[in-house]
PDB file of C-alpha atoms in Angstrom:
ATOM      1  CA  MET A   1      18.317 111.946  73.939  1.00 77.00           C
ATOM      2  CA  HIS A   2      21.850 112.316  72.695  1.00 93.00           C
ATOM      3  CA  ASN A   3      22.760 111.807  69.038  1.00 97.00           C
ATOM      4  CA  ILE A   4      26.264 111.016  67.812  1.00 98.00           C
ATOM      5  CA  ILE A   5      28.482 112.012  64.908  1.00 98.00           C
ATOM      6  CA  CYS A   6      31.406 109.588  64.672  1.00 98.00           C
ATOM      7  CA  PHE A   7      34.579 110.132  62.677  1.00 96.00           C
ATOM      8  CA  GLU A   8      36.578 106.941  62.293  1.00 94.00           C
ATOM      9  CA  THR A   9      39.929 106.575  60.579  1.00 87.00           C
ATOM     10  CA  GLU A  10      41.111 103.418  58.836  1.00 76.00           C
ATOM     11  CA  TRP A  11      42.772 100.815  61.022  1.00 64.00           C
ATOM     12  CA  LEU A  12      45.636  99.691  58.790  1.00 59.00           C
ATOM     13  CA  TYR A  13      48.213  99.620  61.581  1.00 52.00           C
ATOM     14  CA  ASN A  14      47.315  97.540  64.588  1.00 48.00           C
ATOM     15  CA  SER A  15      48.588  94.550  66.498  1.00 48.00           C
ATOM     16  CA  HIS A  16      46.000  92.168  65.031  1.00 48.00           C
ATOM     17  CA  LYS A  17      47.089  92.173  61.397  1.00 51.00           C
ATOM     18  CA  GLY A  18      44.693  89.376  60.476  1.00 52.00           C
ATOM     19  CA  ASN A  19      41.633  91.481  61.267  1.00 49.00           C
ATOM     20  CA  GLN A  20      42.829  94.989  60.488  1.00 50.00           C
ATOM     21  CA  PHE A  21      39.736  95.921  58.485  1.00 47.00           C
ATOM     22  CA  LYS A  22      37.214  94.372  60.882  1.00 55.00           C
ATOM     23  CA  LEU A  23      37.562  97.061  63.545  1.00 63.00           C
ATOM     24  CA  GLU A  24      34.348  98.934  62.811  1.00 80.00           C
ATOM     25  CA  THR A  25      33.035 101.406  65.367  1.00 91.00           C
ATOM     26  CA  LYS A  26      29.746 101.618  63.489  1.00 92.00           C
ATOM     27  CA  LEU A  27      28.706  98.201  64.823  1.00 91.00           C
ATOM     28  CA  LEU A  28      28.962  99.501  68.394  1.00 92.00           C
ATOM     29  CA  LEU A  29      27.064 102.643  67.492  1.00 96.00           C
ATOM     30  CA  ASP A  30      24.315 100.602  65.823  1.00 96.00           C
ATOM     31  CA  CYS A  31      23.815  98.809  69.138  1.00 95.00           C
ATOM     32  CA  LEU A  32      23.346 102.160  70.910  1.00 95.00           C
ATOM     33  CA  SER A  33      21.049 103.406  68.174  1.00 97.00           C
ATOM     34  CA  ASN A  34      18.867 100.301  68.316  1.00 96.00           C
ATOM     35  CA  PHE A  35      18.653 100.279  72.111  1.00 96.00           C
ATOM     36  CA  TYR A  36      18.130 104.007  72.703  1.00 96.00           C
ATOM     37  CA  ASN A  37      16.552 104.973  69.388  1.00 96.00           C
ATOM     38  CA  CYS A  38      19.148 107.713  68.978  1.00 96.00           C
ATOM     39  CA  ASN A  39      20.515 108.983  65.686  1.00 97.00           C
ATOM     40  CA  ILE A  40      24.024 108.122  64.533  1.00 97.00           C
ATOM     41  CA  VAL A  41      26.075 109.544  61.687  1.00 97.00           C
ATOM     42  CA  HIS A  42      29.252 107.559  60.981  1.00 97.00           C
ATOM     43  CA  ARG A  43      31.902 108.714  58.525  1.00 95.00           C
ATOM     44  CA  HIS A  44      35.277 107.221  57.638  1.00 91.00           C
ATOM     45  CA  ILE A  45      37.933 109.898  57.567  1.00 90.00           C
ATOM     46  CA  LEU A  46      41.067 109.308  55.508  1.00 84.00           C
ATOM     47  CA  SER A  47      42.653 112.749  55.694  1.00 86.00           C
ATOM     48  CA  ARG A  48      42.444 116.231  57.173  1.00 88.00           C
ATOM     49  CA  GLU A  49      40.605 117.284  54.039  1.00 89.00           C
ATOM     50  CA  ASN A  50      37.905 114.640  54.640  1.00 90.00           C
ATOM     51  CA  LEU A  51      37.551 115.771  58.234  1.00 94.00           C
ATOM     52  CA  GLN A  52      37.413 119.435  57.226  1.00 94.00           C
ATOM     53  CA  TYR A  53      34.770 118.678  54.610  1.00 95.00           C
ATOM     54  CA  TYR A  54      32.439 116.883  57.041  1.00 96.00           C
ATOM     55  CA  MET A  55      32.940 119.368  59.869  1.00 96.00           C
ATOM     56  CA  ASP A  56      32.013 122.219  57.521  1.00 95.00           C
ATOM     57  CA  TYR A  57      29.087 120.259  56.066  1.00 95.00           C
ATOM     58  CA  PHE A  58      27.592 119.488  59.483  1.00 96.00           C
ATOM     59  CA  THR A  59      28.158 123.066  60.667  1.00 94.00           C
ATOM     60  CA  ASN A  60      26.547 124.610  57.579  1.00 92.00           C
ATOM     61  CA  ASP A  61      23.390 122.478  57.896  1.00 87.00           C
ATOM     62  CA  LYS A  62      22.634 123.437  61.511  1.00 79.00           C
ATOM     63  CA  ARG A  63      18.908 122.797  61.295  1.00 84.00           C
ATOM     64  CA  LYS A  64      19.515 119.148  60.517  1.00 87.00           C
ATOM     65  CA  PHE A  65      22.637 118.432  62.577  1.00 93.00           C
ATOM     66  CA  ASN A  66      22.266 120.689  65.613  1.00 91.00           C
ATOM     67  CA  LYS A  67      20.546 117.820  67.466  1.00 94.00           C
ATOM     68  CA  TYR A  68      23.803 115.820  67.274  1.00 96.00           C
ATOM     69  CA  ASP A  69      25.492 116.731  70.529  1.00 96.00           C
ATOM     70  CA  ILE A  70      28.193 114.060  70.821  1.00 97.00           C
ATOM     71  CA  ILE A  71      31.248 114.125  68.536  1.00 98.00           C
ATOM     72  CA  TYR A  72      33.126 110.818  68.668  1.00 98.00           C
ATOM     73  CA  PHE A  73      36.626 110.353  67.225  1.00 97.00           C
ATOM     74  CA  SER A  74      37.654 106.722  66.805  1.00 95.00           C
ATOM     75  CA  SER A  75      41.224 106.630  65.553  1.00 91.00           C
ATOM     76  CA  HIS A  76      44.848 106.091  66.304  1.00 86.00           C
ATOM     77  CA  GLY A  77      46.308 108.839  68.394  1.00 91.00           C
ATOM     78  CA  TRP A  78      49.439 110.307  69.830  1.00 88.00           C
ATOM     79  CA  ASN A  79      50.268 112.840  72.523  1.00 92.00           C
ATOM     80  CA  HIS A  80      47.500 115.462  72.171  1.00 92.00           C
ATOM     81  CA  ALA A  81      46.886 114.439  68.527  1.00 93.00           C
ATOM     82  CA  LEU A  82      44.853 112.236  66.189  1.00 93.00           C
ATOM     83  CA  SER A  83      46.604 110.140  63.531  1.00 87.00           C
ATOM     84  CA  PHE A  84      45.474 109.488  59.988  1.00 80.00           C
ATOM     85  CA  GLU A  85      46.565 106.300  58.247  1.00 70.00           C
ATOM     86  CA  GLY A  86      48.851 106.807  55.288  1.00 62.00           C
ATOM     87  CA  GLU A  87      49.161 110.546  55.808  1.00 55.00           C
ATOM     88  CA  ASN A  88      52.342 112.216  56.963  1.00 60.00           C
ATOM     89  CA  GLY A  89      51.816 113.754  60.346  1.00 64.00           C
ATOM     90  CA  ASP A  90      49.104 113.968  62.909  1.00 85.00           C
ATOM     91  CA  ILE A  91      46.582 116.648  63.692  1.00 93.00           C
ATOM     92  CA  ASP A  92      46.983 118.002  67.195  1.00 95.00           C
ATOM     93  CA  LEU A  93      44.210 119.421  69.354  1.00 97.00           C
ATOM     94  CA  ALA A  94      45.081 123.034  68.536  1.00 96.00           C
ATOM     95  CA  GLU A  95      44.957 122.348  64.780  1.00 95.00           C
ATOM     96  CA  LEU A  96      41.707 120.415  65.186  1.00 96.00           C
ATOM     97  CA  ALA A  97      40.145 123.327  67.050  1.00 96.00           C
ATOM     98  CA  ASN A  98      41.231 125.705  64.290  1.00 96.00           C
ATOM     99  CA  LEU A  99      39.663 123.596  61.525  1.00 94.00           C
ATOM    100  CA  ASN A 100      36.194 124.706  62.628  1.00 93.00           C
ATOM    101  CA  LYS A 101      35.686 125.941  66.195  1.00 88.00           C
ATOM    102  CA  GLU A 102      31.970 126.359  65.632  1.00 94.00           C
ATOM    103  CA  PHE A 103      31.572 122.632  64.951  1.00 96.00           C
ATOM    104  CA  PHE A 104      32.480 121.722  68.549  1.00 97.00           C
ATOM    105  CA  PHE A 105      30.529 124.516  70.249  1.00 96.00           C
ATOM    106  CA  ASN A 106      28.317 123.210  73.071  1.00 95.00           C
ATOM    107  CA  LYS A 107      29.089 119.568  72.145  1.00 97.00           C
ATOM    108  CA  ILE A 108      30.423 116.589  74.063  1.00 97.00           C
ATOM    109  CA  VAL A 109      33.672 115.576  72.330  1.00 98.00           C
ATOM    110  CA  HIS A 110      35.095 112.092  72.973  1.00 98.00           C
ATOM    111  CA  PHE A 111      38.506 110.966  71.710  1.00 97.00           C
ATOM    112  CA  SER A 112      38.770 107.184  71.588  1.00 96.00           C
ATOM    113  CA  SER A 113      42.434 107.121  70.695  1.00 95.00           C
ATOM    114  CA  CYS A 114      45.804 106.563  72.335  1.00 94.00           C
ATOM    115  CA  ARG A 115      47.152 109.474  74.386  1.00 95.00           C
ATOM    116  CA  THR A 116      45.155 112.211  72.653  1.00 96.00           C
ATOM    117  CA  LEU A 117      44.333 113.681  76.059  1.00 97.00           C
ATOM    118  CA  ALA A 118      47.734 112.924  77.610  1.00 96.00           C
ATOM    119  CA  ASN A 119      48.155 116.602  78.436  1.00 96.00           C
ATOM    120  CA  GLU A 120      45.161 117.801  80.443  1.00 93.00           C
ATOM    121  CA  ASN A 121      46.130 121.467  79.976  1.00 96.00           C
ATOM    122  CA  LEU A 122      45.956 121.090  76.191  1.00 97.00           C
ATOM    123  CA  ALA A 123      42.605 119.322  76.534  1.00 97.00           C
ATOM    124  CA  LEU A 124      41.312 122.249  78.589  1.00 97.00           C
ATOM    125  CA  LYS A 125      42.667 124.684  76.021  1.00 97.00           C
ATOM    126  CA  PHE A 126      40.831 122.761  73.244  1.00 98.00           C
ATOM    127  CA  LYS A 127      37.645 122.953  75.307  1.00 98.00           C
ATOM    128  CA  GLU A 128      38.068 126.695  75.844  1.00 97.00           C
ATOM    129  CA  GLN A 129      38.981 127.397  72.185  1.00 97.00           C
ATOM    130  CA  THR A 130      35.977 125.523  70.829  1.00 97.00           C
ATOM    131  CA  GLY A 131      33.360 126.095  73.510  1.00 97.00           C
ATOM    132  CA  ALA A 132      32.852 122.341  73.840  1.00 97.00           C
ATOM    133  CA  LYS A 133      30.598 121.343  76.719  1.00 96.00           C
ATOM    134  CA  LEU A 134      32.710 118.345  77.775  1.00 97.00           C
ATOM    135  CA  VAL A 135      35.924 116.798  76.416  1.00 98.00           C
ATOM    136  CA  THR A 136      36.781 113.178  77.257  1.00 98.00           C
ATOM    137  CA  GLY A 137      39.290 110.541  76.185  1.00 97.00           C
ATOM    138  CA  TYR A 138      42.373 108.632  77.208  1.00 97.00           C
ATOM    139  CA  ARG A 139      45.774 109.714  78.491  1.00 97.00           C
ATOM    140  CA  SER A 140      47.547 106.408  77.752  1.00 96.00           C
ATOM    141  CA  SER A 141      47.974 103.876  74.964  1.00 94.00           C
ATOM    142  CA  VAL A 142      44.790 101.861  74.885  1.00 92.00           C
ATOM    143  CA  ASP A 143      43.819  98.347  73.897  1.00 89.00           C
ATOM    144  CA  THR A 144      41.255  98.518  71.092  1.00 87.00           C
ATOM    145  CA  MET A 145      38.715  96.154  72.643  1.00 89.00           C
ATOM    146  CA  ARG A 146      39.013  97.602  76.146  1.00 94.00           C
ATOM    147  CA  SER A 147      38.589 101.144  74.883  1.00 94.00           C
ATOM    148  CA  ALA A 148      35.542 100.042  72.836  1.00 94.00           C
ATOM    149  CA  ILE A 149      34.008  98.576  76.012  1.00 95.00           C
ATOM    150  CA  ALA A 150      34.775 101.776  77.927  1.00 97.00           C
ATOM    151  CA  ASP A 151      33.312 103.869  75.092  1.00 97.00           C
ATOM    152  CA  MET A 152      30.073 101.853  75.167  1.00 96.00           C
ATOM    153  CA  ALA A 153      29.844 102.169  78.956  1.00 96.00           C
ATOM    154  CA  TYR A 154      30.480 105.905  78.694  1.00 97.00           C
ATOM    155  CA  PHE A 155      27.861 106.482  75.984  1.00 97.00           C
ATOM    156  CA  ASN A 156      25.407 104.293  77.886  1.00 95.00           C
ATOM    157  CA  GLU A 157      25.945 106.518  80.936  1.00 95.00           C
ATOM    158  CA  LEU A 158      25.478 109.689  78.877  1.00 95.00           C
ATOM    159  CA  MET A 159      22.124 108.390  77.620  1.00 94.00           C
ATOM    160  CA  HIS A 160      20.873 108.114  81.225  1.00 87.00           C
ATOM    161  CA  ILE A 161      21.959 111.423  82.723  1.00 89.00           C
ATOM    162  CA  LYS A 162      20.698 114.955  82.252  1.00 84.00           C
ATOM    163  CA  ASN A 163      23.642 116.707  83.925  1.00 89.00           C
ATOM    164  CA  ILE A 164      26.783 115.706  82.017  1.00 89.00           C
ATOM    165  CA  GLY A 165      28.894 117.412  84.668  1.00 86.00           C
ATOM    166  CA  ILE A 166      28.516 114.254  86.723  1.00 88.00           C
ATOM    167  CA  ILE A 167      31.084 112.621  84.406  1.00 90.00           C
ATOM    168  CA  LEU A 168      33.654 115.012  85.914  1.00 87.00           C
ATOM    169  CA  ASN A 169      32.896 113.693  89.411  1.00 89.00           C
ATOM    170  CA  LYS A 170      35.496 111.046  90.287  1.00 85.00           C
ATOM    171  CA  SER A 171      33.075 109.400  92.754  1.00 88.00           C
ATOM    172  CA  SER A 172      30.133 109.157  90.318  1.00 90.00           C
ATOM    173  CA  LYS A 173      28.360 105.823  89.842  1.00 90.00           C
ATOM    174  CA  PHE A 174      29.866 105.561  86.340  1.00 93.00           C
ATOM    175  CA  ARG A 175      33.414 106.030  87.678  1.00 93.00           C
ATOM    176  CA  ARG A 176      32.857 103.590  90.549  1.00 94.00           C
ATOM    177  CA  THR A 177      31.283 100.901  88.342  1.00 95.00           C
ATOM    178  CA  TYR A 178      34.039 100.954  85.726  1.00 97.00           C
ATOM    179  CA  SER A 179      36.903 102.202  87.912  1.00 96.00           C
ATOM    180  CA  SER A 180      39.509  99.557  87.082  1.00 97.00           C
ATOM    181  CA  LEU A 181      38.946  99.832  83.317  1.00 97.00           C
ATOM    182  CA  LEU A 182      38.870 103.641  83.366  1.00 97.00           C
ATOM    183  CA  GLU A 183      42.038 103.761  85.485  1.00 96.00           C
ATOM    184  CA  GLU A 184      43.827 101.309  83.169  1.00 96.00           C
ATOM    185  CA  LEU A 185      42.961 103.453  80.132  1.00 97.00           C
ATOM    186  CA  LYS A 186      43.560 106.677  82.062  1.00 97.00           C
ATOM    187  CA  PHE A 187      40.154 108.039  81.113  1.00 97.00           C
ATOM    188  CA  THR A 188      39.959 111.776  81.607  1.00 96.00           C
ATOM    189  CA  ALA A 189      37.180 114.332  81.418  1.00 96.00           C
ATOM    190  CA  VAL A 190      37.533 118.111  81.350  1.00 96.00           C
TER     191      VAL A 190
END
């Protein structure tokens, strides 16, 4: 069974201004937790300092958090970067890796954000720097609801397979079943 640590930023800036604070990834994760009886840790991240704090906390308490093998970032993004609301600047993949390489070691890391994996070479470099088992996300700007559906389908698939390398296979059942959605979002896995 896979367990998930999710870091979600605030959603102040989006196209649906009337519901800007109702975009809560935790609701999706609760569905997975209830169905698969997996463990979920969800934390709102407002700044690099928040992220650094939690990454260090989870790394330092390995006995408790080592069973969490999926790291899920739900945030705004930019070319090879994550964006924090209200903070000047983004954090790119290289900076993220340098915050705490040990945190990502042997984990599945999923970026549910616009264009964070736009550059596949930088995604591969992040994977190599951190020792992550698998790095996935989107190469294009993504619609919030469509990416949430793709994320749920992806996590559902991960719960069923023992060999995560199958996600890399472009002709896998997962890729065939959700091909049009994954192509629209430019889902990538390295």
